[in-house]
Amino acid sequence: MDCSLAARLLKGVRAATLSGQRPQILPRAVIGESWNRMLRSGVDPDRDVRSDLLSMEEVEERRQSSVLMEVLPVLREALVTVADAAQHIMVVSDAEGRVLWREGNAAVLHKADRLGFELGADWAEETVGTNGVGTPLVTRRPVQVFSAEHFVGSLHTWTCTGAPITDPRDGQLIGVVDVSGPLETMHPATLSLVGTVAQLAEARLRERHAAALDRLRAVAAPVLARIGGRAVAVDVQGWTAAVTGMQPVDRIALPKSLSELSELSDGRAWVPTLGMCAVAPLPGGWLLRPDGPDGAAEPLGGTRVVLDVSRPRRWSVTVTDGTRSWTHQLSPRHAELLYLLALHRGGRSASGLAEDMFGDPTRTVTVRAEMSRVRRYLGSLLGHRPYRFHEEAELEVVLPQSPADLLPHSVAPGVLRSRSAPPH
C-alpha cells in the first residue's frame, strides 16, 4: 500500500466533505458518520482544541479505581512488544477518553507528545475529533483511523487503531486499547489484532468474575442451607451465586440503595422482580430474602418508565413505582431493543423485532434470547406475544437533540430509519 498516495486521496475526500461538496470517493461509513458528528458538534477541523491535562495524581487515581487495572497485563503481553517492533505505541484510555497508560517505541512516544497524545490527555471525539480512541468509544466497535480520516488536520501524520473494552459483569464500557504510530507504519492487520486483544481482556474479566462467584457461592451455601423459604445470594452487580426455594435466574437488577446499607430501612429494600426483601451483606455480595410468594413484584398502577438514549455512550432505563425508583444501565444491544419496542407500543413480534434489529425476520432465536435477558430486570413491565411495554406503564423516551446522534453505535435498520428522519 502506498501510504503517501492514500493520504493525499483522503485529504481530498476530507476537503470536499468539509466544504459541503460530494467527494468523488466517499469516506468509509464509520469515518463519514464520525465527521458528520464533528460538524454537528462544532469541532474545529483546522485547530486542535484540548481540555487541560490531568495531573499525574489524577491519572494515578483513575488507574487505581479502574477495572482496566485487572486486564493491563493481558494488554501489555499481547501488544507492547509488537507495537515497539512496528514503530507503534500502545495507549489505554478510560471510558471518558482520558489516556491512562502509554507504552512502546520510545521515538514514537516523543512524536505522540508533540501531538498531545500524552498521559492525562482527553482524546474523546468531542475534544479532538475522529480518532482511534474517541471514535471506538462512540461506535462500540474497533475502528482504524488513517491519516486524513482524522477530522482535525494536525493529526494527519498519524494512524491509530482502537477497540473498546466492555466489562462483561455489567455491560459497561470501561475504556479503549489503541495502537498508534506515524502514518507510514500503518498495517491493515492491526485492526484485527487490536480487536482480538480487546476480546482477550474481556475474557479475562469473565474468568475473574466466575472465580468471584465461586467464592461467594462457597460462603453462601451454608447460610442458605439454614434458611427456610426463598433466598438468593447475589454479587454486587446482581449476578446469582446461589439460590434456594425459588426459580434461579442469571442476574437480578439491584437498586442503588444496596450500595449503602445505611440507606436501607430496617435492613430491607425493594428489589425489582422480587419485591420487598430482607437484605444482609455477604463477602462480595448480598443475601436477599423476598417477603412474598414468587412473582409478587407485579408493577402497580402509576408505574413510570424512562428510557434515556440521549447520550452517545451511556443509556439507561429508570422505573418509578410510587416512592420506589431504580435505574439500570443498558448494554448497546438492550438499548436498541428497548428503543425499538418504544416505537411500537402496541407490541412487536419476534420476527418483527428481528427485522428491525438485523434486517432479517428469521433471526428470532437471537431476539428471544436477548428479550429473555431484558425481562430478567424489567420483569412484568415487558409483555411477550407480542413483546411490548406494559400497557398501564407510562413510558417516556429521552432522545438526543439531533436524530442523527441516536445510538451512534447501532446499525439496526429500525434505528437507522429513526436516525435519518427529519427532526420534529
Coordinates of C-alpha atoms in Angstrom, one line a residue:
M1 CA 0.0 0.0 0.0
D2 CA 1.3 3.5 -0.9
C3 CA 0.6 5.4 2.3
S4 CA 1.5 8.8 0.9
L5 CA -0.8 8.4 -2.1
A6 CA -3.6 7.1 0.2
A7 CA -3.1 10.1 2.5
R8 CA -3.3 12.6 -0.4
L9 CA -6.5 11.0 -1.7
L10 CA -8.1 11.1 1.8
K11 CA -7.2 14.8 2.2
G12 CA -9.1 15.5 -1.0
V13 CA -12.1 13.5 0.3
R14 CA -12.0 15.4 3.6
A15 CA -11.6 18.8 2.0
A16 CA -14.6 18.2 -0.3
T17 CA -16.7 16.9 2.6
L18 CA -15.9 19.9 4.8
S19 CA -16.8 22.3 2.0
G20 CA -20.2 20.7 1.6
Q21 CA -19.4 19.0 -1.7
R22 CA -19.8 15.4 -2.5
P23 CA -16.4 13.8 -2.9
Q24 CA -15.6 11.5 -5.8
I25 CA -14.7 8.8 -3.4
L26 CA -16.9 8.6 -0.3
P27 CA -15.2 8.1 3.1
R28 CA -15.8 4.8 4.9
A29 CA -19.1 4.8 6.6
V30 CA -17.7 4.8 10.1
I31 CA -15.5 7.8 9.2
G32 CA -18.2 9.7 7.4
E33 CA -20.6 9.2 10.3
S34 CA -18.0 10.5 12.7
W35 CA -17.2 13.5 10.5
N36 CA -20.9 14.4 10.5
R37 CA -21.0 14.2 14.3
M38 CA -18.0 16.5 14.5
L39 CA -19.6 19.0 12.1
R40 CA -22.8 19.0 14.2
S41 CA -21.0 19.4 17.4
G42 CA -18.8 22.3 16.1
V43 CA -15.3 20.7 16.4
D44 CA -12.8 22.9 14.6
P45 CA -11.2 20.8 11.8
D46 CA -8.3 23.2 11.5
R47 CA -7.4 23.8 15.1
D48 CA -6.7 21.3 17.8
V49 CA -8.6 22.4 20.9
R50 CA -7.9 20.4 24.1
S51 CA -9.0 20.2 27.6
D52 CA -6.5 20.5 30.4
L53 CA -4.3 17.5 31.1
L54 CA -5.0 15.6 34.2
S55 CA -2.2 15.8 36.8
M56 CA -0.2 12.6 37.5
E57 CA -2.0 12.3 40.8
E58 CA -5.4 12.4 39.0
V59 CA -4.1 9.8 36.4
E60 CA -3.0 7.5 39.2
E61 CA -6.3 7.9 41.0
R62 CA -8.2 6.9 37.8
R63 CA -5.8 4.0 37.3
Q64 CA -6.3 2.6 40.7
S65 CA -10.1 2.9 40.5
S66 CA -10.4 1.4 37.0
V67 CA -11.3 -2.1 36.1
L68 CA -8.7 -1.7 33.4
M69 CA -6.1 -2.5 36.0
E70 CA -7.3 -6.1 36.0
V71 CA -6.6 -6.6 32.3
L72 CA -3.5 -4.4 31.9
P73 CA -1.1 -7.4 32.0
V74 CA -3.1 -9.0 29.1
L75 CA -2.9 -5.8 27.0
R76 CA 0.9 -5.4 27.7
E77 CA 1.7 -9.0 26.9
A78 CA -0.2 -9.0 23.6
L79 CA 0.6 -5.6 22.3
V80 CA 3.6 -3.7 23.7
T81 CA 6.3 -5.9 22.1
V82 CA 4.5 -5.9 18.8
A83 CA 3.9 -2.2 18.9
D84 CA 7.5 -1.4 19.7
A85 CA 8.8 -3.5 16.9
A86 CA 6.4 -2.0 14.4
Q87 CA 7.2 1.6 15.5
H88 CA 3.9 2.0 17.3
I89 CA 2.8 2.6 20.8
M90 CA 0.0 1.1 22.9
V91 CA -2.3 3.5 24.5
V92 CA -5.1 2.7 27.0
S93 CA -7.8 5.2 27.9
D94 CA -10.7 5.2 30.3
A95 CA -14.4 5.4 29.2
E96 CA -14.1 9.2 29.0
G97 CA -11.2 9.1 26.6
R98 CA -8.5 10.1 29.1
V99 CA -5.1 8.5 28.4
L100 CA -4.1 6.4 31.5
W101 CA -1.2 4.3 30.1
R102 CA 1.2 4.6 27.1
E103 CA 4.0 2.2 26.3
G104 CA 6.0 1.2 23.3
N105 CA 8.6 2.6 20.9
A106 CA 10.5 5.5 22.5
A107 CA 10.8 7.6 19.3
V108 CA 7.1 7.2 18.6
L109 CA 6.3 8.2 22.2
H110 CA 8.2 11.5 21.6
K111 CA 6.2 12.1 18.4
A112 CA 3.0 11.4 20.3
D113 CA 3.9 14.0 22.9
R114 CA 4.0 16.6 20.1
L115 CA 0.5 15.6 19.0
G116 CA -0.8 15.9 22.6
F117 CA -1.2 12.1 22.8
E118 CA 0.2 12.0 26.4
L119 CA -0.8 10.8 29.8
G120 CA -3.9 12.5 31.1
A121 CA -4.9 13.9 27.7
D122 CA -8.5 14.0 26.6
W123 CA -9.0 12.1 23.4
A124 CA -12.8 11.9 23.3
E125 CA -14.3 12.7 19.9
E126 CA -15.9 15.9 21.0
T127 CA -12.4 17.2 22.0
V128 CA -10.1 16.1 19.2
G129 CA -12.4 14.8 16.5
T130 CA -12.4 11.4 14.8
N131 CA -9.6 9.3 16.2
G132 CA -8.7 5.8 17.4
V133 CA -9.7 6.4 21.0
G134 CA -12.7 8.6 20.9
T135 CA -14.4 7.1 17.9
P136 CA -14.5 3.5 19.3
L137 CA -15.9 4.9 22.5
V138 CA -18.9 6.2 20.4
T139 CA -19.3 3.3 17.9
R140 CA -18.6 0.5 20.4
R141 CA -16.6 -1.4 17.8
P142 CA -12.9 -1.5 16.6
V143 CA -12.0 1.4 14.4
Q144 CA -8.9 2.2 12.4
V145 CA -8.3 5.9 11.5
F146 CA -5.7 6.6 8.9
S147 CA -4.1 10.0 8.2
A148 CA -6.7 12.5 6.8
E149 CA -9.5 10.3 8.2
H150 CA -8.7 12.2 11.4
F151 CA -11.1 15.1 11.5
V152 CA -8.5 17.5 12.9
G153 CA -5.8 18.4 10.4
S154 CA -2.9 18.3 12.9
L155 CA -3.4 14.6 13.3
H156 CA -2.9 13.7 9.6
T157 CA 0.6 12.4 10.1
W158 CA -0.8 9.7 12.4
T159 CA -2.6 6.4 12.2
C160 CA -4.4 4.8 15.1
T161 CA -6.4 1.7 15.7
G162 CA -8.6 1.3 18.8
A163 CA -11.1 -1.2 20.2
P164 CA -13.5 -0.7 23.1
I165 CA -13.3 -2.9 26.2
T166 CA -16.5 -3.7 28.0
D167 CA -16.9 -5.1 31.5
P168 CA -18.9 -8.3 30.9
R169 CA -20.1 -8.2 34.6
D170 CA -22.3 -5.2 34.0
G171 CA -22.1 -4.4 30.3
Q172 CA -20.4 -1.0 31.0
L173 CA -17.8 0.4 28.6
I174 CA -14.6 0.8 30.6
G175 CA -12.1 2.1 28.1
V176 CA -10.3 1.6 24.8
V177 CA -7.0 -0.1 23.9
D178 CA -5.3 1.7 20.9
V179 CA -2.2 1.0 18.8
S180 CA -0.9 4.2 17.1
G181 CA 2.1 5.5 15.1
P182 CA 3.2 7.5 12.1
L183 CA 1.1 7.0 9.0
E184 CA 3.8 5.2 7.1
T185 CA 3.8 2.4 9.7
M186 CA 0.1 1.6 9.2
H187 CA -0.8 -2.0 8.6
P188 CA -4.4 -3.2 7.9
A189 CA -3.9 -6.3 10.1
T190 CA -3.6 -4.0 13.2
L191 CA -7.4 -3.7 13.3
S192 CA -7.9 -7.4 13.7
L193 CA -5.1 -7.7 16.2
V194 CA -6.3 -4.9 18.5
G195 CA -9.9 -6.2 18.3
T196 CA -8.8 -9.7 19.3
V197 CA -6.8 -8.4 22.2
A198 CA -9.7 -6.4 23.5
Q199 CA -11.8 -9.6 23.4
L200 CA -9.0 -11.4 25.3
A201 CA -9.2 -8.7 28.0
E202 CA -12.9 -9.1 28.3
A203 CA -12.4 -12.9 28.6
R204 CA -10.0 -12.3 31.5
L205 CA -12.7 -10.3 33.3
R206 CA -15.2 -13.1 32.7
E207 CA -12.7 -15.6 34.3
R208 CA -12.2 -13.3 37.3
H209 CA -16.0 -12.9 37.6
A210 CA -16.6 -16.6 37.6
A211 CA -13.9 -17.1 40.3
A212 CA -15.5 -14.4 42.4
L213 CA -18.9 -16.0 42.1
D214 CA -17.4 -19.4 43.1
R215 CA -16.0 -17.8 46.3
L216 CA -19.4 -16.1 47.0
R217 CA -21.2 -19.4 46.4
A218 CA -18.9 -21.2 48.9
V219 CA -19.7 -18.6 51.6
A220 CA -23.5 -18.5 50.8
A221 CA -24.1 -22.3 50.7
P222 CA -24.1 -22.9 54.4
V223 CA -26.2 -19.8 55.0
L224 CA -28.8 -20.9 52.5
A225 CA -28.9 -24.4 54.0
R226 CA -30.1 -22.9 57.3
I227 CA -32.8 -20.7 55.7
G228 CA -36.4 -21.7 55.3
G229 CA -38.3 -20.2 52.4
R230 CA -37.0 -18.2 49.5
A231 CA -33.5 -16.7 49.4
V232 CA -30.8 -15.8 46.8
A233 CA -27.2 -14.8 47.1
V234 CA -26.0 -12.3 44.5
D235 CA -22.8 -10.4 43.9
V236 CA -22.7 -6.6 43.8
Q237 CA -23.8 -6.5 40.2
G238 CA -26.7 -8.8 40.9
W239 CA -25.3 -12.0 39.4
T240 CA -26.7 -15.1 41.1
A241 CA -24.3 -17.2 43.1
A242 CA -26.7 -19.5 44.9
V243 CA -30.5 -19.8 45.4
T244 CA -33.0 -21.7 47.5
G245 CA -36.7 -22.0 47.4
M246 CA -37.2 -20.1 44.1
Q247 CA -36.6 -20.2 40.4
P248 CA -32.9 -19.4 39.7
V249 CA -32.1 -16.6 37.2
D250 CA -28.7 -15.4 36.0
R251 CA -29.0 -11.9 37.3
I252 CA -31.2 -9.7 39.4
A253 CA -31.4 -5.9 38.9
L254 CA -30.4 -4.3 42.2
P255 CA -31.5 -0.8 43.5
K256 CA -28.7 1.7 44.0
S257 CA -29.6 1.9 47.7
L258 CA -28.0 -1.5 48.3
S259 CA -24.6 0.1 47.9
E260 CA -25.1 1.8 51.2
L261 CA -26.7 -0.2 54.0
S262 CA -27.4 3.0 55.9
E263 CA -30.0 3.9 53.3
L264 CA -32.0 0.8 53.9
S265 CA -34.9 1.0 56.3
D266 CA -34.5 -1.8 58.9
G267 CA -32.3 -3.9 56.6
R268 CA -35.0 -4.0 53.9
A269 CA -35.2 -2.8 50.3
W270 CA -37.5 -3.1 47.3
V271 CA -35.8 -5.1 44.6
P272 CA -37.1 -5.2 41.0
T273 CA -38.7 -8.5 40.1
L274 CA -38.6 -9.7 43.7
G275 CA -40.5 -7.0 45.7
M276 CA -39.7 -6.1 49.3
C277 CA -36.7 -8.1 50.6
A278 CA -34.8 -8.5 53.8
V279 CA -31.2 -7.7 52.9
A280 CA -28.0 -8.8 54.5
P281 CA -24.4 -8.3 53.3
L282 CA -22.2 -11.2 52.3
P283 CA -18.5 -11.1 51.4
G284 CA -18.6 -9.8 47.8
G285 CA -22.4 -9.6 47.6
W286 CA -25.8 -9.7 49.2
L287 CA -28.3 -12.2 50.7
L288 CA -31.8 -11.3 49.6
R289 CA -34.9 -12.9 51.2
P290 CA -38.1 -11.8 49.4
D291 CA -41.2 -11.2 51.6
G292 CA -44.0 -12.5 49.4
P293 CA -44.6 -15.6 47.2
D294 CA -42.8 -16.0 44.0
G295 CA -44.0 -13.5 41.4
A296 CA -45.2 -10.9 44.0
A297 CA -43.4 -8.0 42.3
E298 CA -46.0 -7.1 39.7
P299 CA -46.0 -3.4 38.6
L300 CA -48.6 -1.2 40.3
G301 CA -50.7 1.4 38.7
G302 CA -48.8 4.6 38.1
T303 CA -45.5 2.9 37.1
R304 CA -43.3 5.2 35.1
V305 CA -40.6 4.0 32.8
V306 CA -38.0 6.4 31.4
L307 CA -35.8 5.2 28.6
D308 CA -32.8 7.5 28.2
V309 CA -30.9 7.2 24.9
S310 CA -29.9 10.8 24.7
R311 CA -26.2 10.3 25.3
P312 CA -23.7 8.8 22.9
R313 CA -22.2 6.2 25.3
R314 CA -24.4 5.7 28.3
W315 CA -28.1 4.5 28.1
S316 CA -30.4 3.7 30.9
V317 CA -33.9 2.7 31.9
T318 CA -35.4 4.1 35.1
V319 CA -38.5 2.6 36.7
T320 CA -40.5 4.6 39.3
D321 CA -43.4 3.0 41.1
G322 CA -44.8 5.3 43.8
T323 CA -41.9 6.2 46.1
R324 CA -39.7 3.3 44.7
S325 CA -37.3 4.0 41.9
W326 CA -34.4 2.2 40.4
T327 CA -32.1 2.6 37.3
H328 CA -30.4 0.0 35.2
Q329 CA -27.6 0.9 32.8
L330 CA -28.2 -0.7 29.4
S331 CA -25.9 -2.6 27.1
P332 CA -25.8 -1.3 23.4
R333 CA -28.0 -4.2 22.3
H334 CA -30.6 -3.8 25.0
A335 CA -30.7 0.0 24.3
E336 CA -31.5 -0.8 20.7
L337 CA -34.2 -3.4 21.6
L338 CA -36.0 -1.2 24.2
Y339 CA -35.9 1.8 21.8
L340 CA -37.4 -0.2 19.0
L341 CA -40.1 -1.5 21.4
A342 CA -40.8 2.1 22.5
L343 CA -41.6 2.8 18.8
H344 CA -44.3 0.1 18.8
R345 CA -46.4 0.5 22.0
G346 CA -48.9 -2.0 20.5
G347 CA -46.2 -4.6 20.5
R348 CA -43.8 -6.3 18.2
S349 CA -43.4 -10.0 17.3
A350 CA -40.1 -11.8 17.5
S351 CA -39.8 -11.7 13.7
G352 CA -40.7 -8.0 13.6
L353 CA -38.0 -7.2 16.1
A354 CA -35.6 -9.4 14.1
E355 CA -36.4 -7.4 11.0
D356 CA -35.9 -4.1 13.0
M357 CA -32.6 -5.3 14.5
F358 CA -31.0 -7.3 11.8
G359 CA -33.0 -6.7 8.6
D360 CA -33.7 -10.5 8.8
P361 CA -37.1 -11.7 10.2
T362 CA -35.7 -15.2 10.6
R363 CA -33.3 -14.3 13.4
T364 CA -35.9 -14.9 16.1
V365 CA -33.8 -17.1 18.3
T366 CA -31.3 -14.3 18.9
V367 CA -34.2 -11.8 19.6
R368 CA -35.9 -14.2 22.0
A369 CA -32.6 -14.8 23.9
E370 CA -31.9 -11.1 24.3
M371 CA -35.5 -10.3 25.3
S372 CA -35.3 -13.1 27.9
R373 CA -32.3 -11.3 29.4
V374 CA -34.1 -7.9 29.3
R375 CA -37.1 -9.4 31.1
R376 CA -34.8 -10.5 34.0
Y377 CA -34.6 -6.9 35.1
L378 CA -37.8 -5.4 33.8
G379 CA -39.9 -8.4 34.8
S380 CA -43.6 -8.0 34.1
L381 CA -43.1 -4.4 32.8
L382 CA -42.4 -6.2 29.5
G383 CA -45.0 -8.5 28.0
H384 CA -44.5 -11.0 25.3
R385 CA -46.5 -12.5 22.4
P386 CA -46.1 -9.8 21.2
Y387 CA -43.2 -8.1 23.0
R388 CA -44.3 -4.8 24.4
F389 CA -44.1 -2.4 27.3
H390 CA -46.9 -3.0 29.9
E391 CA -49.9 -1.1 28.7
E392 CA -50.5 0.5 32.1
A393 CA -47.0 1.8 32.4
E394 CA -46.3 5.4 31.5
L395 CA -43.4 5.4 29.1
E396 CA -41.0 8.4 28.3
V397 CA -38.1 8.2 25.8
V398 CA -35.4 10.8 26.2
L399 CA -33.8 11.4 22.8
P400 CA -30.7 13.3 21.7
Q401 CA -31.2 16.8 20.3
S402 CA -30.4 15.6 16.8
P403 CA -31.9 12.4 15.4
A404 CA -28.6 11.8 13.7
D405 CA -27.0 11.3 17.2
L406 CA -29.4 8.5 18.1
L407 CA -27.5 5.3 19.3
P408 CA -24.5 6.1 17.1
H409 CA -23.1 2.6 17.5
S410 CA -26.2 1.0 16.0
V411 CA -26.5 -0.5 12.5
A412 CA -30.0 -1.8 13.2
P413 CA -32.3 -0.9 10.3
G414 CA -35.1 0.3 12.7
V415 CA -32.6 2.7 14.4
L416 CA -31.1 3.8 11.1
R417 CA -34.6 4.8 9.9
S418 CA -35.2 6.9 13.0
R419 CA -31.7 8.4 12.8
S420 CA -32.2 9.6 9.2
A421 CA -35.7 11.0 9.9
P422 CA -36.0 14.8 10.0
P423 CA -36.4 16.4 13.4
H424 CA -39.9 17.0 14.5

